[in-house]
Amino acid sequence: MTSWRGYVRPLAYVLIFAAVLGTAVAFLLMRGGIDAMRERSQNNLLWSATQLSLEAGRLEATLLAYERGDGSATAADVNLRFDIVWSRVEVFRRGTAAQMLRDMPAAYETVTLL
């Protein structure tokens, strides 16, 4: 009968190696996922900022048209444009973008002034 004690040390080495390898693979997979989330968040922030800028321009154009009084814009149009701009501002105040902006004090201060 062969002794099982001769197999314990090599088996322990194999298990330790497998654990280290598994940890390394898990770390690399997690790091890749974190990098992908960071990139998506930055794209989301850029998209939100672009939308806010576009809607602010549309509000300004609507206000100017309403001020001219030529009938091309009504008070309801101005209210709608203001509501849309305000909803875009709220994204920066309370959404995912807000958390990212808190890491940039100058940008967050600008948003709080809005």
Short mmCIF file of C-alpha atoms in Angstrom, two decimals:
data_model
loop_
_atom_site.label_atom_id
_atom_site.label_comp_id
_atom_site.label_asym_id
_atom_site.label_seq_id
_atom_site.Cartn_x
_atom_site.Cartn_y
_atom_site.Cartn_z
CA MET A 1 0.00 0.00 0.00
CA THR A 2 1.36 3.40 -0.94
CA SER A 3 1.47 6.13 1.59
CA TRP A 4 -0.78 9.12 0.95
CA ARG A 5 1.62 11.33 2.89
CA GLY A 6 3.92 11.54 -0.11
CA TYR A 7 1.15 13.29 -2.05
CA VAL A 8 0.22 15.93 0.52
CA ARG A 9 3.06 18.36 -0.16
CA PRO A 10 2.72 18.36 -4.00
CA LEU A 11 -1.07 18.60 -3.67
CA ALA A 12 -0.70 21.60 -1.33
CA TYR A 13 1.58 23.29 -3.88
CA VAL A 14 -0.92 22.67 -6.66
CA LEU A 15 -3.78 24.07 -4.55
CA ILE A 16 -1.76 27.16 -3.58
CA PHE A 17 -0.78 27.72 -7.22
CA ALA A 18 -4.42 27.35 -8.33
CA ALA A 19 -5.57 29.81 -5.66
CA VAL A 20 -2.95 32.39 -6.67
CA LEU A 21 -3.77 31.93 -10.36
CA GLY A 22 -7.50 32.23 -9.68
CA THR A 23 -6.97 35.40 -7.66
CA ALA A 24 -4.85 36.92 -10.44
CA VAL A 25 -7.46 36.12 -13.09
CA ALA A 26 -10.27 37.51 -10.92
CA PHE A 27 -8.26 40.70 -10.33
CA LEU A 28 -7.64 41.20 -14.05
CA LEU A 29 -11.30 40.60 -14.89
CA MET A 30 -12.45 42.98 -12.18
CA ARG A 31 -9.96 45.64 -13.28
CA GLY A 32 -11.22 45.40 -16.86
CA GLY A 33 -14.80 45.81 -15.65
CA ILE A 34 -13.88 48.85 -13.56
CA ASP A 35 -12.10 50.46 -16.52
CA ALA A 36 -15.14 49.83 -18.72
CA MET A 37 -17.48 51.37 -16.11
CA ARG A 38 -15.19 54.40 -15.78
CA GLU A 39 -15.24 54.93 -19.54
CA ARG A 40 -19.03 54.59 -19.69
CA SER A 41 -19.39 57.07 -16.83
CA GLN A 42 -17.17 59.61 -18.55
CA ASN A 43 -19.14 59.20 -21.77
CA ASN A 44 -22.36 59.59 -19.79
CA LEU A 45 -21.05 62.79 -18.18
CA LEU A 46 -20.05 64.18 -21.57
CA TRP A 47 -23.42 63.28 -23.08
CA SER A 48 -25.26 64.91 -20.18
CA ALA A 49 -23.17 68.09 -20.45
CA THR A 50 -23.76 68.25 -24.19
CA GLN A 51 -27.50 67.81 -23.74
CA LEU A 52 -27.58 70.55 -21.11
CA SER A 53 -25.69 72.89 -23.42
CA LEU A 54 -28.00 72.15 -26.36
CA GLU A 55 -31.15 72.60 -24.29
CA ALA A 56 -29.84 75.87 -22.84
CA GLY A 57 -29.31 77.12 -26.39
CA ARG A 58 -32.83 76.06 -27.34
CA LEU A 59 -34.23 77.86 -24.29
CA GLU A 60 -32.34 81.00 -25.23
CA ALA A 61 -33.62 80.85 -28.83
CA THR A 62 -37.19 80.30 -27.60
CA LEU A 63 -36.91 83.22 -25.17
CA LEU A 64 -35.66 85.50 -27.93
CA ALA A 65 -38.49 84.42 -30.22
CA TYR A 66 -41.02 85.00 -27.44
CA GLU A 67 -39.51 88.42 -26.72
CA ARG A 68 -39.85 89.39 -30.38
CA GLY A 69 -43.57 88.70 -30.12
CA ASP A 70 -43.92 87.46 -33.66
CA GLY A 71 -45.96 84.43 -32.58
CA SER A 72 -43.23 81.87 -33.31
CA ALA A 73 -42.93 81.06 -29.58
CA THR A 74 -45.54 81.04 -26.86
CA ALA A 75 -45.29 81.14 -23.08
CA ALA A 76 -45.97 77.40 -23.10
CA ASP A 77 -42.94 76.90 -25.38
CA VAL A 78 -40.76 78.89 -22.98
CA ASN A 79 -42.07 76.87 -20.02
CA LEU A 80 -41.41 73.60 -21.83
CA ARG A 81 -37.83 74.60 -22.72
CA PHE A 82 -37.21 75.76 -19.14
CA ASP A 83 -38.53 72.47 -17.75
CA ILE A 84 -36.24 70.50 -20.07
CA VAL A 85 -33.20 72.58 -19.09
CA TRP A 86 -34.07 72.19 -15.43
CA SER A 87 -34.33 68.42 -15.80
CA ARG A 88 -30.84 68.42 -17.37
CA VAL A 89 -29.52 70.46 -14.44
CA GLU A 90 -31.06 67.95 -12.03
CA VAL A 91 -29.02 65.20 -13.68
CA PHE A 92 -25.91 67.06 -12.56
CA ARG A 93 -27.29 67.76 -9.12
CA ARG A 94 -28.59 64.31 -8.23
CA GLY A 95 -27.62 61.71 -10.83
CA THR A 96 -24.49 59.71 -11.46
CA ALA A 97 -22.92 62.80 -12.96
CA ALA A 98 -23.30 64.57 -9.61
CA GLN A 99 -21.06 62.04 -7.90
CA MET A 100 -18.42 62.49 -10.58
CA LEU A 101 -18.67 66.26 -10.33
CA ARG A 102 -18.19 66.17 -6.57
CA ASP A 103 -14.68 64.97 -7.34
CA MET A 104 -14.16 68.19 -9.36
CA PRO A 105 -14.88 71.04 -6.91
CA ALA A 106 -14.88 73.89 -9.45
CA ALA A 107 -17.34 72.11 -11.73
CA TYR A 108 -19.58 71.07 -8.84
CA GLU A 109 -19.65 74.64 -7.55
CA THR A 110 -20.86 75.82 -10.96
CA VAL A 111 -23.67 73.28 -10.93
CA THR A 112 -24.74 74.26 -7.41
CA LEU A 113 -24.96 77.87 -8.57
CA LEU A 114 -27.47 76.81 -11.22
#
